[in-house]
Amino acid sequence: MIIRTFAVFAGTAVALQPLPPVQWTNTNTLLDGFSGFGIRNASKTIYIENSFADTSDTEGLTLIPPTAFQFAETFRQDLSSWTTANWTLQRVDQFPENASGILLGPFRGPDGEVTYENGATTEEGYEIEITNSTVYIGGKGARGMFWGTRTLIQQALIANGSSLPAGRTVDAPAYATRGYMLDAGRKWYTTEFLKELCTYASFFKISEFHYHSSDNAPLNRGHNETWNKVFSHFSLYPEQNTELLGIIERKNETLSRAQFEGFQSHCAQRGVTVIPEIEAPGHALAITKWKPELALAKKDLLNLTHPDAIPTVKAIWSEFLPWFKTKEVHIGADEYDSELADDYINFVNEMSDFVNSTAGKRIRIWGTHEPSDNLTISKGIIVQHWQYGQSDPIQLQNDGYSLVNSEDWWAYMSLKNDHTPILPAPYPQFYNASRTLNFADVLGWQWDPSLFNRVNTTEQLEPGASGNKGAILAAWNDNGPDATTQLEAYYAMREGIPIMAARAWAGKRGVKITTENTNATIRFLASNAPGQNLDRRPVSLRSTSQVNRPVISWNQRDGQMAQTFGKGSFGPPYTLSLNVSSSFAIKGADTSLAISKVITDATTNSSVSTLVFTTADGFPYPLRNVSYDDYDPGHPGRIWTNVSTSTHEPVPITLPVRLRIETDIYNGSRVWVNEKFAGRFEVFVFGGRNTVFSWSQMALVAPLDSVDGGVDSFKLEDGVGMYNVTAGNGSYDAGPLERNGAVSGKSIGTALQVVVGFTMIYLLV
């Protein structure tokens, strides 16, 4: 048997891997003069067997499982978009004789070939066989077939126009739960963004989207003069029980039932189940602001002994349970007062019974320390372990609980900035891939969902342990709604999702990630994941940087003061150069850029005109004075407030002016005024316990819909290279192994140096 990485013998210049990686076996068709199967040159027909087309999975968590035919239609759309060809999908009783194209049907092998690591047969298993002029994808279930289509697209992308050799693979995940959590309780995300993120994650065979729908800012961080003014949010809008409107502060930052169900349906069509979370009895400030009588002394904790506390929580769940198209939901139950353990356990068990009797669903909770001599949490409840001291995975397994691995050391991010000085934080602002690829700081020991303990490395679960459902990474918005843009949440998880998904799929038994090419692999596959454009790049620029040609170059002529481009946004890295003679505004789908007045002294009401980026959710970010040399070597983009060389005051702009904005996700958006470095767009971040304050970078996408006002010339250029890390006199390309302080002594720099110049309008599409 010959087993090798498909990308190597597909003739690519760099041996990229699909993620998750797969093993292939060559077949005798290689001896028949078969020259390979090329997606772009193949017959543009997808056939699906009628006997399989209406198959829907029953073992997954979604209550709205697509049929195999519906998954096939998603596949057809992806192929049509990628190849810019008109692919057709046909149901057939049997495949035509001498058919060419892609064939979809059931898995043809024994059940024992497609099991989870615990030995249970899984509908997520699939086979792919490439022979002559066809590719056959067979799924044990409808999702299994869909995961096979993800592998085929990745392999075809990696082949980069070369034919795929004859071969066969059989593949199945080690764990059913392969997920990511997004904190939407402290930052608003639109349904469009949520759907795109789901589409991106599904390309790497993620199975769950944990949607953290409600939360509040930590009470010990920020302008907390009055507890009921601390930021809190509930992101679902009640439509039946109008009394519940008391938990809503910002109606325009909520999802309606139709929107939430559309979000769930979109994810389901790509194999991903949305697991909604409504947080209580901790992190419950949205409730206690509405009903202050329900609060304990720590105002974001519910007083569970109050007669109206649990009925209020049940009323909230009664409103939203009909929305949730999943067999499992998350009730939060995080970080409650351990001295009230019995009250906590009674609440969790009562909510488990309530949710099950009301909607037939099982609940999840965060692992939380509850020392009780009298009570235990019901064994039917799933515990999401996140930190030692809160729960112990081995004890949970031994006691017969189901659990999910979200151990914070590998799984957590605190978007934009960490919890310094609170321990065991700091959490990285970007997913720390080194902790997955080098678990417990052991080079080459790749994490999988059985691995929890980085300190005592012998204390892990057995691979495929009966209680271990899998793993979920977590992106937290502890720094509040203005600390990130929606797209910066994607930047934080961009590498983490494919790396974690690959290791959760492989488990202990599967193919490891080839770390020599991880950077290039993720960069390529992430940019080309079909059905989404979170990188905010036109198709022609997603896999290569066209550094010799501008994306847009325009100058005003004949007194023309406005121009419509209709290109939405352009994501980092980029350089935007402007010659400006008077006030202007450039608008896009995600941001706008303008000269605006900013109040600098609330007492005197004095203002200054400066350059301001404003995001679609209404947060303004003025250009602030920052020294070029100020940075924190261990944390990209952070500047401590005790650094004296940066004032962080708004930078006055005097017209006319030449502006150059250079943006990458680590340095953020930095500005040169008349060729002199002036500062950057940034956000103030409160440190843990209101100490050790800092400023952090904002990486803002370039608006490309229209320009209006005194812009004499306008030029957008793609960045030269993705990221550049400087160290002494040398530089190297930064990748997952080298970010977030994984390599000491490195400071994040930029390689976005380009020539400023203007020509007539030119658009790349």
PDB file of C-alpha atoms in Angstrom, residues 134-333:
ATOM      1  CA  THR A 134     -15.099  10.391 -12.452  1.00  0.00           C
ATOM      2  CA  VAL A 135     -14.855  11.182  -8.782  1.00  0.00           C
ATOM      3  CA  TYR A 136     -17.139   9.172  -6.508  1.00  0.00           C
ATOM      4  CA  ILE A 137     -17.959  10.633  -3.082  1.00  0.00           C
ATOM      5  CA  GLY A 138     -19.878   8.281  -0.822  1.00  0.00           C
ATOM      6  CA  GLY A 139     -21.200   9.344   2.571  1.00  0.00           C
ATOM      7  CA  LYS A 140     -22.169   7.173   5.489  1.00  0.00           C
ATOM      8  CA  GLY A 141     -24.702   9.930   5.985  1.00  0.00           C
ATOM      9  CA  ALA A 142     -25.585  13.141   4.219  1.00  0.00           C
ATOM     10  CA  ARG A 143     -23.040  15.108   6.250  1.00  0.00           C
ATOM     11  CA  GLY A 144     -20.371  12.537   5.528  1.00  0.00           C
ATOM     12  CA  MET A 145     -20.915  13.079   1.818  1.00  0.00           C
ATOM     13  CA  PHE A 146     -20.706  16.845   2.352  1.00  0.00           C
ATOM     14  CA  TRP A 147     -17.417  16.542   4.267  1.00  0.00           C
ATOM     15  CA  GLY A 148     -16.122  14.552   1.323  1.00  0.00           C
ATOM     16  CA  THR A 149     -16.947  17.462  -0.994  1.00  0.00           C
ATOM     17  CA  ARG A 150     -14.872  19.744   1.279  1.00  0.00           C
ATOM     18  CA  THR A 151     -11.905  17.421   0.888  1.00  0.00           C
ATOM     19  CA  LEU A 152     -12.307  17.297  -2.881  1.00  0.00           C
ATOM     20  CA  ILE A 153     -12.452  21.095  -3.215  1.00  0.00           C
ATOM     21  CA  GLN A 154      -9.405  21.531  -0.984  1.00  0.00           C
ATOM     22  CA  GLN A 155      -7.446  18.952  -2.980  1.00  0.00           C
ATOM     23  CA  ALA A 156      -8.442  20.550  -6.260  1.00  0.00           C
ATOM     24  CA  LEU A 157      -7.468  23.997  -4.981  1.00  0.00           C
ATOM     25  CA  ILE A 158      -4.090  22.693  -3.845  1.00  0.00           C
ATOM     26  CA  ALA A 159      -3.568  20.993  -7.215  1.00  0.00           C
ATOM     27  CA  ASN A 160      -3.840  24.474  -8.753  1.00  0.00           C
ATOM     28  CA  GLY A 161      -4.949  23.339 -12.178  1.00  0.00           C
ATOM     29  CA  SER A 162      -3.138  19.991 -12.189  1.00  0.00           C
ATOM     30  CA  SER A 163      -5.150  16.802 -12.446  1.00  0.00           C
ATOM     31  CA  LEU A 164      -5.906  14.738  -9.366  1.00  0.00           C
ATOM     32  CA  PRO A 165      -4.325  11.259  -9.603  1.00  0.00           C
ATOM     33  CA  ALA A 166      -6.343   8.097  -9.243  1.00  0.00           C
ATOM     34  CA  GLY A 167      -6.750   7.122  -5.631  1.00  0.00           C
ATOM     35  CA  ARG A 168      -9.101   6.308  -2.800  1.00  0.00           C
ATOM     36  CA  THR A 169      -9.502   7.585   0.738  1.00  0.00           C
ATOM     37  CA  VAL A 170     -11.791   6.615   3.583  1.00  0.00           C
ATOM     38  CA  ASP A 171     -12.087   9.222   6.295  1.00  0.00           C
ATOM     39  CA  ALA A 172     -14.064   9.846   9.493  1.00  0.00           C
ATOM     40  CA  PRO A 173     -13.709  12.214  12.442  1.00  0.00           C
ATOM     41  CA  ALA A 174     -12.352  11.113  15.791  1.00  0.00           C
ATOM     42  CA  TYR A 175     -14.837  13.300  17.708  1.00  0.00           C
ATOM     43  CA  ALA A 176     -18.327  14.582  16.981  1.00  0.00           C
ATOM     44  CA  THR A 177     -17.848  17.992  18.639  1.00  0.00           C
ATOM     45  CA  ARG A 178     -15.408  20.131  16.679  1.00  0.00           C
ATOM     46  CA  GLY A 179     -16.488  23.651  17.398  1.00  0.00           C
ATOM     47  CA  TYR A 180     -15.806  27.300  18.038  1.00  0.00           C
ATOM     48  CA  MET A 181     -17.478  29.760  20.389  1.00  0.00           C
ATOM     49  CA  LEU A 182     -18.024  33.444  19.665  1.00  0.00           C
ATOM     50  CA  ASP A 183     -18.878  35.869  22.454  1.00  0.00           C
ATOM     51  CA  ALA A 184     -21.827  37.781  20.995  1.00  0.00           C
ATOM     52  CA  GLY A 185     -22.903  38.944  24.458  1.00  0.00           C
ATOM     53  CA  ARG A 186     -20.282  41.690  24.608  1.00  0.00           C
ATOM     54  CA  LYS A 187     -20.002  42.506  20.909  1.00  0.00           C
ATOM     55  CA  TRP A 188     -22.697  42.724  18.255  1.00  0.00           C
ATOM     56  CA  TYR A 189     -22.387  40.541  15.148  1.00  0.00           C
ATOM     57  CA  THR A 190     -24.701  40.733  12.151  1.00  0.00           C
ATOM     58  CA  THR A 191     -26.370  37.667  10.699  1.00  0.00           C
ATOM     59  CA  GLU A 192     -24.375  38.193   7.506  1.00  0.00           C
ATOM     60  CA  PHE A 193     -21.104  37.945   9.424  1.00  0.00           C
ATOM     61  CA  LEU A 194     -22.292  34.944  11.456  1.00  0.00           C
ATOM     62  CA  LYS A 195     -23.244  33.116   8.265  1.00  0.00           C
ATOM     63  CA  GLU A 196     -19.926  33.877   6.590  1.00  0.00           C
ATOM     64  CA  LEU A 197     -18.028  32.655   9.646  1.00  0.00           C
ATOM     65  CA  CYS A 198     -20.086  29.452   9.625  1.00  0.00           C
ATOM     66  CA  THR A 199     -19.311  28.954   5.941  1.00  0.00           C
ATOM     67  CA  TYR A 200     -15.601  29.486   6.566  1.00  0.00           C
ATOM     68  CA  ALA A 201     -15.480  27.053   9.489  1.00  0.00           C
ATOM     69  CA  SER A 202     -17.411  24.335   7.673  1.00  0.00           C
ATOM     70  CA  PHE A 203     -14.746  24.250   4.957  1.00  0.00           C
ATOM     71  CA  PHE A 204     -12.496  22.680   7.602  1.00  0.00           C
ATOM     72  CA  LYS A 205     -15.207  20.276   8.823  1.00  0.00           C
ATOM     73  CA  ILE A 206     -16.172  22.187  11.962  1.00  0.00           C
ATOM     74  CA  SER A 207     -19.411  20.722  13.313  1.00  0.00           C
ATOM     75  CA  GLU A 208     -20.613  23.254  15.923  1.00  0.00           C
ATOM     76  CA  PHE A 209     -20.953  27.022  16.325  1.00  0.00           C
ATOM     77  CA  HIS A 210     -21.354  27.836  20.034  1.00  0.00           C
ATOM     78  CA  TYR A 211     -23.200  31.183  20.051  1.00  0.00           C
ATOM     79  CA  HIS A 212     -22.702  32.972  23.401  1.00  0.00           C
ATOM     80  CA  SER A 213     -25.716  35.271  23.199  1.00  0.00           C
ATOM     81  CA  SER A 214     -25.680  37.183  26.489  1.00  0.00           C
ATOM     82  CA  ASP A 215     -23.072  38.582  28.872  1.00  0.00           C
ATOM     83  CA  ASN A 216     -21.706  41.738  30.462  1.00  0.00           C
ATOM     84  CA  ALA A 217     -18.392  43.490  30.896  1.00  0.00           C
ATOM     85  CA  PRO A 218     -16.458  42.379  33.998  1.00  0.00           C
ATOM     86  CA  LEU A 219     -17.548  44.547  36.916  1.00  0.00           C
ATOM     87  CA  ASN A 220     -13.929  45.275  37.839  1.00  0.00           C
ATOM     88  CA  ARG A 221     -12.948  46.655  34.433  1.00  0.00           C
ATOM     89  CA  GLY A 222     -13.928  49.968  32.894  1.00  0.00           C
ATOM     90  CA  HIS A 223     -15.912  53.044  33.875  1.00  0.00           C
ATOM     91  CA  ASN A 224     -17.783  51.266  36.644  1.00  0.00           C
ATOM     92  CA  GLU A 225     -18.919  54.163  38.841  1.00  0.00           C
ATOM     93  CA  THR A 226     -22.427  52.685  38.874  1.00  0.00           C
ATOM     94  CA  TRP A 227     -22.999  48.961  38.376  1.00  0.00           C
ATOM     95  CA  ASN A 228     -26.153  49.409  36.325  1.00  0.00           C
ATOM     96  CA  LYS A 229     -24.226  51.407  33.716  1.00  0.00           C
ATOM     97  CA  VAL A 230     -21.712  48.650  33.055  1.00  0.00           C
ATOM     98  CA  PHE A 231     -22.042  47.285  29.526  1.00  0.00           C
ATOM     99  CA  SER A 232     -24.331  44.277  29.187  1.00  0.00           C
ATOM    100  CA  HIS A 233     -26.099  42.794  26.235  1.00  0.00           C
ATOM    101  CA  PHE A 234     -28.751  40.279  25.262  1.00  0.00           C
ATOM    102  CA  SER A 235     -28.575  39.587  21.543  1.00  0.00           C
ATOM    103  CA  LEU A 236     -31.947  37.862  20.929  1.00  0.00           C
ATOM    104  CA  TYR A 237     -35.114  39.951  20.647  1.00  0.00           C
ATOM    105  CA  PRO A 238     -38.192  38.521  22.412  1.00  0.00           C
ATOM    106  CA  GLU A 239     -41.294  38.551  20.242  1.00  0.00           C
ATOM    107  CA  GLN A 240     -43.958  36.754  22.315  1.00  0.00           C
ATOM    108  CA  ASN A 241     -43.446  37.693  25.962  1.00  0.00           C
ATOM    109  CA  THR A 242     -43.242  41.490  25.879  1.00  0.00           C
ATOM    110  CA  GLU A 243     -42.277  41.644  29.563  1.00  0.00           C
ATOM    111  CA  LEU A 244     -38.882  40.296  28.519  1.00  0.00           C
ATOM    112  CA  LEU A 245     -38.151  43.492  26.594  1.00  0.00           C
ATOM    113  CA  GLY A 246     -36.686  44.689  29.875  1.00  0.00           C
ATOM    114  CA  ILE A 247     -33.488  42.773  29.126  1.00  0.00           C
ATOM    115  CA  ILE A 248     -33.005  44.605  25.812  1.00  0.00           C
ATOM    116  CA  GLU A 249     -30.960  47.826  25.822  1.00  0.00           C
ATOM    117  CA  ARG A 250     -30.119  48.087  22.104  1.00  0.00           C
ATOM    118  CA  LYS A 251     -32.868  46.729  19.880  1.00  0.00           C
ATOM    119  CA  ASN A 252     -30.827  47.398  16.740  1.00  0.00           C
ATOM    120  CA  GLU A 253     -28.195  44.950  18.043  1.00  0.00           C
ATOM    121  CA  THR A 254     -30.456  41.939  18.391  1.00  0.00           C
ATOM    122  CA  LEU A 255     -31.536  39.067  16.197  1.00  0.00           C
ATOM    123  CA  SER A 256     -35.195  38.429  15.479  1.00  0.00           C
ATOM    124  CA  ARG A 257     -36.526  34.896  15.409  1.00  0.00           C
ATOM    125  CA  ALA A 258     -36.526  34.917  11.609  1.00  0.00           C
ATOM    126  CA  GLN A 259     -32.917  36.107  11.542  1.00  0.00           C
ATOM    127  CA  PHE A 260     -31.772  33.549  14.100  1.00  0.00           C
ATOM    128  CA  GLU A 261     -33.563  30.727  12.341  1.00  0.00           C
ATOM    129  CA  GLY A 262     -32.041  31.860   9.043  1.00  0.00           C
ATOM    130  CA  PHE A 263     -28.618  31.796  10.680  1.00  0.00           C
ATOM    131  CA  GLN A 264     -29.213  28.263  11.977  1.00  0.00           C
ATOM    132  CA  SER A 265     -30.519  27.082   8.620  1.00  0.00           C
ATOM    133  CA  HIS A 266     -27.521  28.516   6.769  1.00  0.00           C
ATOM    134  CA  CYS A 267     -25.117  26.776   9.129  1.00  0.00           C
ATOM    135  CA  ALA A 268     -27.012  23.493   8.893  1.00  0.00           C
ATOM    136  CA  GLN A 269     -26.751  23.614   5.100  1.00  0.00           C
ATOM    137  CA  ARG A 270     -22.988  23.463   5.622  1.00  0.00           C
ATOM    138  CA  GLY A 271     -22.946  20.753   8.282  1.00  0.00           C
ATOM    139  CA  VAL A 272     -22.672  23.071  11.303  1.00  0.00           C
ATOM    140  CA  THR A 273     -25.089  23.054  14.253  1.00  0.00           C
ATOM    141  CA  VAL A 274     -25.595  26.288  16.182  1.00  0.00           C
ATOM    142  CA  ILE A 275     -25.441  25.683  19.947  1.00  0.00           C
ATOM    143  CA  PRO A 276     -27.059  28.754  21.569  1.00  0.00           C
ATOM    144  CA  GLU A 277     -26.109  29.878  25.064  1.00  0.00           C
ATOM    145  CA  ILE A 278     -28.100  32.122  27.396  1.00  0.00           C
ATOM    146  CA  GLU A 279     -25.959  32.905  30.434  1.00  0.00           C
ATOM    147  CA  ALA A 280     -27.240  32.604  34.024  1.00  0.00           C
ATOM    148  CA  PRO A 281     -27.002  32.728  37.022  1.00  0.00           C
ATOM    149  CA  GLY A 282     -23.621  34.495  36.618  1.00  0.00           C
ATOM    150  CA  HIS A 283     -22.739  37.065  33.938  1.00  0.00           C
ATOM    151  CA  ALA A 284     -26.413  38.033  34.223  1.00  0.00           C
ATOM    152  CA  LEU A 285     -26.262  41.834  34.383  1.00  0.00           C
ATOM    153  CA  ALA A 286     -28.784  42.145  31.540  1.00  0.00           C
ATOM    154  CA  ILE A 287     -31.295  40.469  33.864  1.00  0.00           C
ATOM    155  CA  THR A 288     -30.360  42.243  37.099  1.00  0.00           C
ATOM    156  CA  LYS A 289     -30.469  45.691  35.462  1.00  0.00           C
ATOM    157  CA  TRP A 290     -34.048  44.849  34.513  1.00  0.00           C
ATOM    158  CA  LYS A 291     -34.887  43.334  37.905  1.00  0.00           C
ATOM    159  CA  PRO A 292     -32.393  44.679  40.472  1.00  0.00           C
ATOM    160  CA  GLU A 293     -34.146  42.819  43.261  1.00  0.00           C
ATOM    161  CA  LEU A 294     -32.801  39.562  41.798  1.00  0.00           C
ATOM    162  CA  ALA A 295     -29.139  40.513  42.230  1.00  0.00           C
ATOM    163  CA  LEU A 296     -26.655  39.421  44.852  1.00  0.00           C
ATOM    164  CA  ALA A 297     -24.090  41.858  46.270  1.00  0.00           C
ATOM    165  CA  LYS A 298     -22.007  41.148  43.164  1.00  0.00           C
ATOM    166  CA  LYS A 299     -24.558  42.632  40.840  1.00  0.00           C
ATOM    167  CA  ASP A 300     -24.090  40.337  37.836  1.00  0.00           C
ATOM    168  CA  LEU A 301     -24.994  37.266  39.928  1.00  0.00           C
ATOM    169  CA  LEU A 302     -28.604  36.197  40.395  1.00  0.00           C
ATOM    170  CA  ASN A 303     -29.839  35.556  43.912  1.00  0.00           C
ATOM    171  CA  LEU A 304     -31.170  32.078  43.329  1.00  0.00           C
ATOM    172  CA  THR A 305     -33.032  32.091  46.647  1.00  0.00           C
ATOM    173  CA  HIS A 306     -35.234  34.964  45.484  1.00  0.00           C
ATOM    174  CA  PRO A 307     -38.635  33.464  44.572  1.00  0.00           C
ATOM    175  CA  ASP A 308     -38.679  35.211  41.188  1.00  0.00           C
ATOM    176  CA  ALA A 309     -35.118  34.357  40.097  1.00  0.00           C
ATOM    177  CA  ILE A 310     -35.528  30.901  38.590  1.00  0.00           C
ATOM    178  CA  PRO A 311     -39.016  31.659  37.168  1.00  0.00           C
ATOM    179  CA  THR A 312     -37.477  34.655  35.367  1.00  0.00           C
ATOM    180  CA  VAL A 313     -34.757  32.493  33.832  1.00  0.00           C
ATOM    181  CA  LYS A 314     -37.360  29.917  32.835  1.00  0.00           C
ATOM    182  CA  ALA A 315     -39.497  32.623  31.234  1.00  0.00           C
ATOM    183  CA  ILE A 316     -36.532  33.684  29.112  1.00  0.00           C
ATOM    184  CA  TRP A 317     -35.871  30.117  28.016  1.00  0.00           C
ATOM    185  CA  SER A 318     -39.571  29.539  27.316  1.00  0.00           C
ATOM    186  CA  GLU A 319     -39.437  32.440  24.845  1.00  0.00           C
ATOM    187  CA  PHE A 320     -36.405  31.219  22.979  1.00  0.00           C
ATOM    188  CA  LEU A 321     -36.451  27.413  23.171  1.00  0.00           C
ATOM    189  CA  PRO A 322     -38.799  27.221  20.147  1.00  0.00           C
ATOM    190  CA  TRP A 323     -36.175  29.160  18.161  1.00  0.00           C
ATOM    191  CA  PHE A 324     -33.373  26.679  18.807  1.00  0.00           C
ATOM    192  CA  LYS A 325     -33.128  23.935  16.180  1.00  0.00           C
ATOM    193  CA  THR A 326     -30.735  21.748  18.115  1.00  0.00           C
ATOM    194  CA  LYS A 327     -30.851  18.804  20.501  1.00  0.00           C
ATOM    195  CA  GLU A 328     -28.504  20.534  22.961  1.00  0.00           C
ATOM    196  CA  VAL A 329     -28.426  24.062  24.355  1.00  0.00           C
ATOM    197  CA  HIS A 330     -26.064  25.839  26.744  1.00  0.00           C
ATOM    198  CA  ILE A 331     -27.377  27.530  29.898  1.00  0.00           C
ATOM    199  CA  GLY A 332     -24.032  29.087  30.864  1.00  0.00           C
ATOM    200  CA  ALA A 333     -23.879  28.541  34.639  1.00  0.00           C
TER     201      ALA A 333
END
